């Protein structure tokens, strides 16, 4: 059957409740797994609206569920797996406030990635967008990331919908790659990565990351460096700097790799499949930025305190 | 003699004056630890005295047919501890007269320790043996029992009487990583940091454990592992996947930060790996 990924544009809560309520009722009636992941404001009213179906619907608070785009993808994958062979029908409402520009961009990318990551499933998702409160640039992206848009009684195919790889590549085009002059540098000169781990761990601790977050960053940096050693070209090294509440670690080598825009975003089935390393790296840190340029290949890892 | 402290010392690091203790969990551990003690002694052309309960023992660590000057087998039978002590003392004195730079003795105490009456005599003889070993510049001893065949009280009593506990030699050890076999449960104890430059040694150590074992679970004691890379987790999952239908690889005593890394990646990504004993914050010494 394949994935159905629809956006719902609404202005009033009553419109939201009518459309999501109908979607969930239908899901229950056809014997599917009905799931509602909605923003805190909408959670209470939707529960009330669906009171008659309470036990048949799983409710989640978006503020909890949408914290990290790649981990959220993973959570949905686990949900689809858990209820299989039932078909998942999910009201999936992302959170759009409290993000800086870069985080917002990642959540928009996430909405596009849904189309690839769940392409092989027969899940059906309805993503509500509150037109009365959301900023224009969030609403602008909806038709680029959702193949189908529901607006009131009107359901139409989006002419603006972009292939996720193209969408992702376009989102990266304006990224800046400068590095502050005071970034600390460690050359990677041998296959023994213990000095790199010490270098990263010391700075992560100084930046007051929790021990778990520091270990995750060290594991991610080690993985990227091991990839550079296996596939890249010397010289290679690591830079670390801080930027506000972020610690940034970049691993670079002189090899010429052109990462696909979706590299590491599409989950492997297990650790035995290719792609496990970079998918894990994306889970371990807050943000991964890949760049293949004339000057080499660079992987930037960002973690917020 | 009651020991209030003890050290675990790899068998390869035992030295003259060490009167060590080994409570084996089975033939495999006996072969691994006592075998290394015997083999290293014979290779260094030291005198080896092997005291066995049975008349024609399979002596671990022996390659070829060593000359009787190098290797003496003493059959203890059921004569009690005193005659055995006398025989060992005579062998040691003879070896020292013969000018051996080192003398290694290993005694099986299993039979004596099974009988409460005999245990009292055994403890006296063990104390006498201790007086013989401690001041010596040539003699090292491993007293051993089969832990499964001796009452726990007697094991505890004997354990407490020995300050040095013989441990297996590491399968691998450098400044960053140490891999040691474990026998109860079967598996490996990993300490330090494990990354791509040491995947091969982990692979070899795992292969050894898997080659000797049945289909039971293989335990990895991670209490002292500070770092594991994704490639090693991938390797472990691969090993587990080759054991389909058999017992899993069990990760014991995972430090919380390693646990967090795997939880973030997702246990579902690592089929065949299971969490065993609870995670610990501080390394706990092994028995």
PDB file of C-alpha atoms in Angstrom, chain A residues 71 74 78 81 191-194 197 211-213 215-216 218-220 222-223 226 267-273 276-281 283-284, chain B residues 175-176 193-198 226-231 233-234 237-239 241 256-258 260-271:
ATOM      1  CA  UNK A  71      15.687   9.993  17.583  1.00  0.00           C
ATOM      2  CA  UNK A  74      13.744   6.025  15.502  1.00  0.00           C
ATOM      3  CA  UNK A  78       9.969   1.323  16.829  1.00  0.00           C
ATOM      4  CA  UNK A  81       7.553  -2.339  14.431  1.00  0.00           C
ATOM      5  CA  UNK A 191      45.098   4.172  13.782  1.00  0.00           C
ATOM      6  CA  UNK A 192      45.164   4.388  17.564  1.00  0.00           C
ATOM      7  CA  UNK A 193      42.389   6.848  18.350  1.00  0.00           C
ATOM      8  CA  UNK A 194      42.954   7.062  22.097  1.00  0.00           C
ATOM      9  CA  UNK A 197      39.130  10.383  22.513  1.00  0.00           C
ATOM     10  CA  UNK A 211      29.138  12.198  31.452  1.00  0.00           C
ATOM     11  CA  UNK A 212      26.645  10.383  29.203  1.00  0.00           C
ATOM     12  CA  UNK A 213      26.521  13.194  26.611  1.00  0.00           C
ATOM     13  CA  UNK A 215      30.656   9.663  26.128  1.00  0.00           C
ATOM     14  CA  UNK A 216      28.155   9.834  23.256  1.00  0.00           C
ATOM     15  CA  UNK A 218      33.427  10.759  22.101  1.00  0.00           C
ATOM     16  CA  UNK A 219      31.858   7.634  20.552  1.00  0.00           C
ATOM     17  CA  UNK A 220      30.558   9.644  17.597  1.00  0.00           C
ATOM     18  CA  UNK A 222      35.749   8.123  17.257  1.00  0.00           C
ATOM     19  CA  UNK A 223      33.421   6.587  14.653  1.00  0.00           C
ATOM     20  CA  UNK A 226      37.683   5.601  12.159  1.00  0.00           C
ATOM     21  CA  UNK A 267      18.158   3.754   9.266  1.00  0.00           C
ATOM     22  CA  UNK A 268      19.714   0.339   8.730  1.00  0.00           C
ATOM     23  CA  UNK A 269      17.801  -2.767   9.833  1.00  0.00           C
ATOM     24  CA  UNK A 270      20.533  -3.639  12.313  1.00  0.00           C
ATOM     25  CA  UNK A 271      24.198  -3.087  13.100  1.00  0.00           C
ATOM     26  CA  UNK A 272      24.991  -5.716  10.482  1.00  0.00           C
ATOM     27  CA  UNK A 273      23.789  -3.516   7.620  1.00  0.00           C
ATOM     28  CA  UNK A 276      24.902   1.635  10.938  1.00  0.00           C
ATOM     29  CA  UNK A 277      27.864   3.875  11.803  1.00  0.00           C
ATOM     30  CA  UNK A 278      26.592   7.198  10.495  1.00  0.00           C
ATOM     31  CA  UNK A 279      22.985   6.546  11.566  1.00  0.00           C
ATOM     32  CA  UNK A 280      24.330   5.913  15.083  1.00  0.00           C
ATOM     33  CA  UNK A 281      26.483   9.039  14.938  1.00  0.00           C
ATOM     34  CA  UNK A 283      21.599   9.560  17.117  1.00  0.00           C
ATOM     35  CA  UNK A 284      24.524  10.159  19.468  1.00  0.00           C
TER      36      UNK A 284
ATOM     37  CA  UNK B 175      48.589   0.035  27.428  1.00  0.00           C
ATOM     38  CA  UNK B 176      45.007   0.556  26.204  1.00  0.00           C
ATOM     39  CA  UNK B 193      39.352   0.952  25.722  1.00  0.00           C
ATOM     40  CA  UNK B 194      38.302  -0.977  22.650  1.00  0.00           C
ATOM     41  CA  UNK B 195      38.542   0.639  19.224  1.00  0.00           C
ATOM     42  CA  UNK B 196      39.153  -0.321  15.594  1.00  0.00           C
ATOM     43  CA  UNK B 197      42.895  -0.771  16.068  1.00  0.00           C
ATOM     44  CA  UNK B 198      42.133  -3.652  18.466  1.00  0.00           C
ATOM     45  CA  UNK B 226      35.817   2.675  29.597  1.00  0.00           C
ATOM     46  CA  UNK B 227      35.161   2.861  25.857  1.00  0.00           C
ATOM     47  CA  UNK B 228      33.753   0.638  23.131  1.00  0.00           C
ATOM     48  CA  UNK B 229      33.456   1.829  19.546  1.00  0.00           C
ATOM     49  CA  UNK B 230      30.508   1.215  17.236  1.00  0.00           C
ATOM     50  CA  UNK B 231      32.622  -1.122  15.113  1.00  0.00           C
ATOM     51  CA  UNK B 233      29.449  -3.417  18.889  1.00  0.00           C
ATOM     52  CA  UNK B 234      28.878  -4.310  15.253  1.00  0.00           C
ATOM     53  CA  UNK B 237      26.289  -8.373  16.930  1.00  0.00           C
ATOM     54  CA  UNK B 238      27.838 -10.236  14.019  1.00  0.00           C
ATOM     55  CA  UNK B 239      29.204 -12.961  16.304  1.00  0.00           C
ATOM     56  CA  UNK B 241      24.058 -13.470  14.617  1.00  0.00           C
ATOM     57  CA  UNK B 256      26.349   3.341  32.827  1.00  0.00           C
ATOM     58  CA  UNK B 257      27.918   5.462  30.103  1.00  0.00           C
ATOM     59  CA  UNK B 258      28.430   2.481  27.787  1.00  0.00           C
ATOM     60  CA  UNK B 260      23.722   4.912  27.541  1.00  0.00           C
ATOM     61  CA  UNK B 261      25.578   4.738  24.214  1.00  0.00           C
ATOM     62  CA  UNK B 262      23.863   1.455  23.302  1.00  0.00           C
ATOM     63  CA  UNK B 263      20.480   2.653  24.538  1.00  0.00           C
ATOM     64  CA  UNK B 264      20.826   5.725  22.298  1.00  0.00           C
ATOM     65  CA  UNK B 265      21.704   3.604  19.282  1.00  0.00           C
ATOM     66  CA  UNK B 266      18.978   1.100  20.182  1.00  0.00           C
ATOM     67  CA  UNK B 267      19.232  -2.474  21.427  1.00  0.00           C
ATOM     68  CA  UNK B 268      17.123  -3.533  18.458  1.00  0.00           C
ATOM     69  CA  UNK B 269      20.121  -2.651  16.266  1.00  0.00           C
ATOM     70  CA  UNK B 270      22.180  -5.282  18.093  1.00  0.00           C
ATOM     71  CA  UNK B 271      20.261  -8.543  17.811  1.00  0.00           C
TER      72      UNK B 271
END
